[in-house]
Amino acid sequence: MKFYCKLLCSGLVYFFLGTLTCLAQKGSKVIYRDYTRMEATLLDSLKREGLSRFTGMRGLRQQAQSVKEGTRLKVEPYRGAKRGMKPGEIIAGRRASVLTVNKYQGATTRPETVVGWAAAVVLTPDGVCVSNYHVFLEMLEPSARLNPADSVMFVATEEGKVYPITEILSFSKSGDMAIFKIDTRGDILTPMPLGDDLPAGCNVHVLSHPEGYPYAYTNGVVFRTVTLNPKDIFARRMEITADYAKGASGGPIMDDCGNMVAMVSSIRAIFYSNQPPYSQQMNVKLTIPVSSLRMLMQGKNE
């Protein structure tokens, strides 16, 4: 009898907890954001700030060419959280740490415009950020050529606040990472807490900007952990099942506590045949584990 009483009590507890959770979700305010004018808003913000205050692509390239690959920095990572979070809490709590990387294109045969390019993650309150090497390829690769249409590369918040990129601090080509500094104009930014590399099977959460879909959330699990070159620590990759696409580069991969555990890098498609019809079957998402980022930030993996 006592057993059945305990079972009934446990069932009632779970029922009421489930009801409260449901009520909490129903009571949450749903915000519908208009992203269709995001690039126009950024163009207006650039003009208000004054384009002359932003480092041009050529100037940034000249500075970047003087940076030695693999330079170890002394950047203190933001301590990771230990409390588990629901997906909605992760989105709300971490979106301020995710910036958009954009390019300004001056008027030529077409009107001036702003083009969304990628994502970047805030590492420190004073504006040290990270994105992919391939996002800054034109500045970092000596043989690369600048697109004549691109005048300025800058970052922005979801609210449309724009910040100049002032310098590249360090990078790793094999690690597909570039750490850079922005001028926050005295603003205190919200840094992303860093976690640890995750093994296969662990949950992951992605907040990124697939082309035309800024601040999109997806989730999945770690698919595999591999190395592309056993002799190079920066060649490690964490493969995941969470979806992302072109434009998501530099976006954070987070654990269940909202800590950054990896960064979006690339996609590898698997086809049934190498001849038409190709019949694509699967996309493998390759990400950069946070241990590689820690190596550039501190010269060690703690």
GROMACS .gro file of C-alpha atoms in nm:
model
  302
    1MET     CA    1   0.000   0.000   0.000
    2LYS     CA    2   0.281   0.238   0.093
    3PHE     CA    3   0.444   0.166  -0.243
    4TYR     CA    4   0.129   0.266  -0.433
    5CYS     CA    5   0.091   0.582  -0.223
    6LYS     CA    6   0.447   0.684  -0.304
    7LEU     CA    7   0.389   0.606  -0.671
    8LEU     CA    8   0.071   0.815  -0.673
    9CYS     CA    9   0.243   1.107  -0.497
   10SER     CA   10   0.534   1.095  -0.742
   11GLY     CA   11   0.293   1.095  -1.034
   12LEU     CA   12   0.107   1.397  -0.896
   13VAL     CA   13   0.435   1.586  -0.843
   14TYR     CA   14   0.544   1.527  -1.204
   15PHE     CA   15   0.197   1.622  -1.327
   16PHE     CA   16   0.199   1.955  -1.142
   17LEU     CA   17   0.557   2.030  -1.245
   18GLY     CA   18   0.468   1.961  -1.606
   19THR     CA   19   0.162   2.183  -1.578
   20LEU     CA   20   0.366   2.467  -1.428
   21THR     CA   21   0.627   2.436  -1.705
   22CYS     CA   22   0.352   2.448  -1.965
   23LEU     CA   23   0.197   2.755  -1.802
   24ALA     CA   24   0.538   2.924  -1.785
   25GLN     CA   25   0.592   2.865  -2.155
   26LYS     CA   26   0.245   2.994  -2.239
   27GLY     CA   27   0.306   3.305  -2.032
   28SER     CA   28   0.641   3.382  -2.198
   29LYS     CA   29   0.642   3.680  -2.429
   30VAL     CA   30   0.710   3.590  -2.791
   31ILE     CA   31   0.899   3.860  -2.981
   32TYR     CA   32   0.860   3.886  -3.358
   33ARG     CA   33   1.163   4.068  -3.497
   34ASP     CA   34   1.178   4.234  -3.838
   35TYR     CA   35   1.507   4.126  -3.994
   36THR     CA   36   1.406   4.235  -4.345
   37ARG     CA   37   1.545   4.585  -4.281
   38MET     CA   38   1.854   4.475  -4.090
   39GLU     CA   39   2.106   4.568  -4.361
   40ALA     CA   40   1.933   4.902  -4.426
   41THR     CA   41   1.945   4.973  -4.051
   42LEU     CA   42   2.318   4.896  -4.043
   43LEU     CA   43   2.377   5.127  -4.340
   44ASP     CA   44   2.201   5.408  -4.153
   45SER     CA   45   2.409   5.336  -3.842
   46LEU     CA   46   2.732   5.347  -4.044
   47LYS     CA   47   2.642   5.689  -4.183
   48ARG     CA   48   2.557   5.824  -3.839
   49GLU     CA   49   2.887   5.700  -3.697
   50GLY     CA   50   3.083   5.829  -3.997
   51LEU     CA   51   3.254   5.591  -4.239
   52SER     CA   52   3.583   5.776  -4.197
   53ARG     CA   53   3.607   5.634  -3.844
   54PHE     CA   54   3.613   5.278  -3.976
   55THR     CA   55   3.931   5.106  -4.095
   56GLY     CA   56   3.907   5.027  -4.465
   57MET     CA   57   3.967   4.683  -4.610
   58ARG     CA   58   4.308   4.780  -4.744
   59GLY     CA   59   4.420   4.923  -4.411
   60LEU     CA   60   4.300   4.615  -4.224
   61ARG     CA   61   4.475   4.388  -4.473
   62GLN     CA   62   4.801   4.580  -4.430
   63GLN     CA   63   4.781   4.541  -4.051
   64ALA     CA   64   4.683   4.173  -4.072
   65GLN     CA   65   4.980   4.090  -4.295
   66SER     CA   66   5.212   4.188  -4.009
   67VAL     CA   67   5.056   3.938  -3.765
   68LYS     CA   68   5.240   3.610  -3.715
   69GLU     CA   69   5.025   3.298  -3.743
   70GLY     CA   70   4.974   3.120  -3.412
   71THR     CA   71   5.063   3.422  -3.197
   72ARG     CA   72   4.972   3.330  -2.839
   73LEU     CA   73   4.773   3.600  -2.664
   74LYS     CA   74   4.702   3.670  -2.298
   75VAL     CA   75   4.324   3.685  -2.315
   76GLU     CA   76   4.142   3.563  -2.006
   77PRO     CA   77   3.841   3.348  -2.103
   78TYR     CA   78   3.505   3.420  -1.947
   79ARG     CA   79   3.436   3.149  -1.691
   80GLY     CA   80   3.190   2.881  -1.798
   81ALA     CA   81   2.849   2.837  -1.640
   82LYS     CA   82   2.764   2.517  -1.450
   83ARG     CA   83   2.385   2.539  -1.434
   84GLY     CA   84   2.189   2.359  -1.702
   85MET     CA   85   1.976   2.581  -1.924
   86LYS     CA   86   1.672   2.525  -2.143
   87PRO     CA   87   1.710   2.609  -2.515
   88GLY     CA   88   1.505   2.927  -2.471
   89GLU     CA   89   1.734   3.038  -2.188
   90ILE     CA   90   2.043   2.971  -2.398
   91ILE     CA   91   1.906   3.178  -2.685
   92ALA     CA   92   1.805   3.468  -2.460
   93GLY     CA   93   2.120   3.458  -2.249
   94ARG     CA   94   2.380   3.426  -2.525
   95ARG     CA   95   2.247   3.624  -2.823
   96ALA     CA   96   2.413   3.946  -2.697
   97SER     CA   97   2.750   3.768  -2.726
   98VAL     CA   98   2.693   3.688  -3.094
   99LEU     CA   99   2.765   3.963  -3.347
  100THR     CA  100   2.717   3.987  -3.721
  101VAL     CA  101   3.020   4.042  -3.946
  102ASN     CA  102   2.928   4.268  -4.237
  103LYS     CA  103   3.077   4.437  -4.542
  104TYR     CA  104   2.999   4.786  -4.663
  105GLN     CA  105   2.999   4.829  -5.041
  106GLY     CA  106   3.009   5.184  -5.171
  107ALA     CA  107   2.798   5.312  -5.458
  108THR     CA  108   2.929   5.220  -5.805
  109THR     CA  109   2.696   5.105  -6.079
  110ARG     CA  110   2.471   4.994  -5.791
  111PRO     CA  111   2.358   5.186  -5.480
  112GLU     CA  112   2.567   5.156  -5.165
  113THR     CA  113   2.472   4.862  -4.946
  114VAL     CA  114   2.565   4.646  -4.648
  115VAL     CA  115   2.611   4.273  -4.698
  116GLY     CA  116   2.580   4.024  -4.412
  117TRP     CA  117   2.893   3.808  -4.417
  118ALA     CA  118   2.930   3.587  -4.109
  119ALA     CA  119   2.914   3.567  -3.729
  120ALA     CA  120   3.160   3.656  -3.455
  121VAL     CA  121   3.166   3.577  -3.083
  122VAL     CA  122   3.255   3.827  -2.811
  123LEU     CA  123   3.535   3.699  -2.585
  124THR     CA  124   3.599   4.001  -2.359
  125PRO     CA  125   3.396   4.303  -2.243
  126ASP     CA  126   3.641   4.541  -2.415
  127GLY     CA  127   3.594   4.394  -2.762
  128VAL     CA  128   3.820   4.095  -2.829
  129CYS     CA  129   3.622   3.867  -3.063
  130VAL     CA  130   3.671   3.551  -3.267
  131SER     CA  131   3.549   3.431  -3.605
  132ASN     CA  132   3.688   3.206  -3.879
  133TYR     CA  133   4.012   3.241  -4.070
  134HIS     CA  134   3.817   3.205  -4.394
  135VAL     CA  135   3.596   3.501  -4.295
  136PHE     CA  136   3.911   3.718  -4.296
  137LEU     CA  137   4.079   3.531  -4.582
  138GLU     CA  138   4.117   3.843  -4.798
  139MET     CA  139   4.311   4.015  -4.520
  140LEU     CA  140   4.517   3.720  -4.397
  141GLU     CA  141   4.606   3.526  -4.711
  142PRO     CA  142   4.895   3.701  -4.894
  143SER     CA  143   4.788   3.564  -5.233
  144ALA     CA  144   4.421   3.662  -5.190
  145ARG     CA  145   4.282   3.968  -5.364
  146LEU     CA  146   4.039   4.215  -5.215
  147ASN     CA  147   3.699   4.246  -5.376
  148PRO     CA  148   3.700   4.596  -5.530
  149ALA     CA  149   3.336   4.639  -5.424
  150ASP     CA  150   3.415   4.591  -5.053
  151SER     CA  151   3.517   4.908  -4.870
  152VAL     CA  152   3.480   4.833  -4.499
  153MET     CA  153   3.433   4.523  -4.282
  154PHE     CA  154   3.267   4.578  -3.944
  155VAL     CA  155   3.062   4.401  -3.678
  156ALA     CA  156   2.720   4.482  -3.539
  157THR     CA  157   2.482   4.381  -3.263
  158GLU     CA  158   2.132   4.251  -3.322
  159GLU     CA  159   2.000   4.596  -3.227
  160GLY     CA  160   2.200   4.761  -3.507
  161LYS     CA  161   2.491   4.905  -3.307
  162VAL     CA  162   2.799   4.905  -3.533
  163TYR     CA  163   3.164   4.871  -3.427
  164PRO     CA  164   3.484   4.911  -3.632
  165ILE     CA  165   3.729   4.621  -3.659
  166THR     CA  166   4.060   4.777  -3.558
  167GLU     CA  167   4.312   4.491  -3.581
  168ILE     CA  168   4.370   4.119  -3.620
  169LEU     CA  169   4.542   3.985  -3.306
  170SER     CA  170   4.612   3.623  -3.398
  171PHE     CA  171   4.500   3.349  -3.634
  172SER     CA  172   4.537   2.985  -3.729
  173LYS     CA  173   4.482   2.875  -4.087
  174SER     CA  174   4.456   2.503  -4.007
  175GLY     CA  175   4.239   2.588  -3.706
  176ASP     CA  176   4.019   2.819  -3.916
  177MET     CA  177   4.025   3.087  -3.645
  178ALA     CA  178   4.094   3.460  -3.637
  179ILE     CA  179   4.094   3.659  -3.313
  180PHE     CA  180   4.043   4.031  -3.363
  181LYS     CA  181   3.975   4.354  -3.175
  182ILE     CA  182   3.690   4.597  -3.224
  183ASP     CA  183   3.649   4.954  -3.101
  184THR     CA  184   3.353   4.937  -2.862
  185ARG     CA  185   3.339   5.318  -2.827
  186GLY     CA  186   3.326   5.273  -2.450
  187ASP     CA  187   3.045   5.016  -2.455
  188ILE     CA  188   3.083   4.713  -2.227
  189LEU     CA  189   3.008   4.399  -2.427
  190THR     CA  190   2.874   4.067  -2.302
  191PRO     CA  191   3.141   3.795  -2.339
  192MET     CA  192   3.056   3.435  -2.421
  193PRO     CA  193   3.151   3.187  -2.144
  194LEU     CA  194   3.382   2.911  -2.263
  195GLY     CA  195   3.332   2.544  -2.182
  196ASP     CA  196   3.524   2.230  -2.277
  197ASP     CA  197   3.543   2.000  -2.577
  198LEU     CA  198   3.258   1.748  -2.587
  199PRO     CA  199   3.265   1.377  -2.681
  200ALA     CA  200   3.030   1.213  -2.929
  201GLY     CA  201   2.669   1.192  -2.816
  202CYS     CA  202   2.658   1.517  -2.616
  203ASN     CA  203   2.393   1.780  -2.688
  204VAL     CA  204   2.493   2.097  -2.873
  205HIS     CA  205   2.316   2.424  -2.950
  206VAL     CA  206   2.396   2.662  -3.238
  207LEU     CA  207   2.314   3.032  -3.271
  208SER     CA  208   2.426   3.163  -3.608
  209HIS     CA  209   2.333   3.361  -3.919
  210PRO     CA  210   2.257   3.132  -4.215
  211GLU     CA  211   2.229   3.360  -4.519
  212GLY     CA  212   1.909   3.562  -4.482
  213TYR     CA  213   1.827   3.415  -4.140
  214PRO     CA  214   2.021   3.601  -3.866
  215TYR     CA  215   2.013   3.469  -3.509
  216ALA     CA  216   1.876   3.129  -3.608
  217TYR     CA  217   1.881   2.854  -3.344
  218THR     CA  218   1.935   2.483  -3.413
  219ASN     CA  219   2.039   2.191  -3.196
  220GLY     CA  220   2.174   1.839  -3.228
  221VAL     CA  221   2.451   1.620  -3.090
  222VAL     CA  222   2.823   1.571  -3.135
  223PHE     CA  223   2.856   1.333  -3.431
  224ARG     CA  224   3.228   1.248  -3.407
  225THR     CA  225   3.553   1.400  -3.283
  226VAL     CA  226   3.833   1.370  -3.539
  227THR     CA  227   4.165   1.515  -3.646
  228LEU     CA  228   4.256   1.613  -4.001
  229ASN     CA  229   4.626   1.594  -3.911
  230PRO     CA  230   4.751   1.411  -3.597
  231LYS     CA  231   5.064   1.629  -3.588
  232ASP     CA  232   4.867   1.957  -3.572
  233ILE     CA  233   4.660   2.036  -3.261
  234PHE     CA  234   4.467   2.297  -3.459
  235ALA     CA  235   4.350   2.032  -3.708
  236ARG     CA  236   4.106   1.883  -3.458
  237ARG     CA  237   3.738   1.898  -3.551
  238MET     CA  238   3.414   1.834  -3.366
  239GLU     CA  239   3.152   1.710  -3.612
  240ILE     CA  240   2.789   1.780  -3.518
  241THR     CA  241   2.438   1.711  -3.644
  242ALA     CA  242   2.293   2.058  -3.566
  243ASP     CA  243   2.205   2.241  -3.885
  244TYR     CA  244   2.374   2.551  -4.026
  245ALA     CA  245   2.456   2.690  -4.369
  246LYS     CA  246   2.639   2.959  -4.565
  247GLY     CA  247   2.663   3.275  -4.354
  248ALA     CA  248   2.680   3.085  -4.023
  249SER     CA  249   3.062   3.090  -4.018
  250GLY     CA  250   3.200   3.197  -3.681
  251GLY     CA  251   2.882   3.112  -3.492
  252PRO     CA  252   2.911   2.954  -3.146
  253ILE     CA  253   2.836   2.590  -3.068
  254MET     CA  254   2.719   2.566  -2.705
  255ASP     CA  255   2.664   2.295  -2.445
  256ASP     CA  256   2.356   2.251  -2.224
  257CYS     CA  257   2.488   2.520  -1.988
  258GLY     CA  258   2.526   2.778  -2.266
  259ASN     CA  259   2.906   2.757  -2.272
  260MET     CA  260   3.084   2.781  -2.607
  261VAL     CA  261   3.239   2.443  -2.685
  262ALA     CA  262   3.313   2.491  -3.055
  263MET     CA  263   3.274   2.729  -3.349
  264VAL     CA  264   3.107   2.681  -3.687
  265SER     CA  265   3.362   2.614  -3.961
  266SER     CA  266   3.247   2.422  -4.269
  267ILE     CA  267   3.014   2.163  -4.421
  268ARG     CA  268   3.105   1.845  -4.604
  269ALA     CA  269   2.837   1.697  -4.829
  270ILE     CA  270   2.808   1.324  -4.893
  271PHE     CA  271   2.666   1.219  -5.229
  272TYR     CA  272   2.548   0.875  -5.341
  273SER     CA  273   2.733   0.916  -5.672
  274ASN     CA  274   3.005   1.142  -5.814
  275GLN     CA  275   2.816   1.157  -6.142
  276PRO     CA  276   2.471   1.304  -6.218
  277PRO     CA  277   2.227   1.250  -6.062
  278TYR     CA  278   2.444   1.304  -5.755
  279SER     CA  279   2.169   1.238  -5.498
  280GLN     CA  280   2.300   1.420  -5.193
  281GLN     CA  281   2.245   1.206  -4.885
  282MET     CA  282   2.399   1.382  -4.588
  283ASN     CA  283   2.577   1.696  -4.467
  284VAL     CA  284   2.851   1.663  -4.205
  285LYS     CA  285   2.904   1.984  -4.005
  286LEU     CA  286   3.268   2.044  -3.907
  287THR     CA  287   3.335   2.276  -3.614
  288ILE     CA  288   3.645   2.404  -3.434
  289PRO     CA  289   3.669   2.274  -3.073
  290VAL     CA  290   3.709   2.534  -2.800
  291SER     CA  291   4.044   2.381  -2.694
  292SER     CA  292   4.195   2.522  -3.015
  293LEU     CA  293   4.060   2.867  -2.931
  294ARG     CA  294   4.205   2.844  -2.580
  295MET     CA  295   4.545   2.766  -2.730
  296LEU     CA  296   4.545   3.097  -2.919
  297MET     CA  297   4.398   3.290  -2.628
  298GLN     CA  298   4.635   3.166  -2.359
  299GLY     CA  299   4.892   2.944  -2.523
  300LYS     CA  300   4.757   2.644  -2.335
  301ASN     CA  301   4.444   2.434  -2.301
  302GLU     CA  302   4.315   2.467  -1.947
   0.00000   0.00000   0.00000
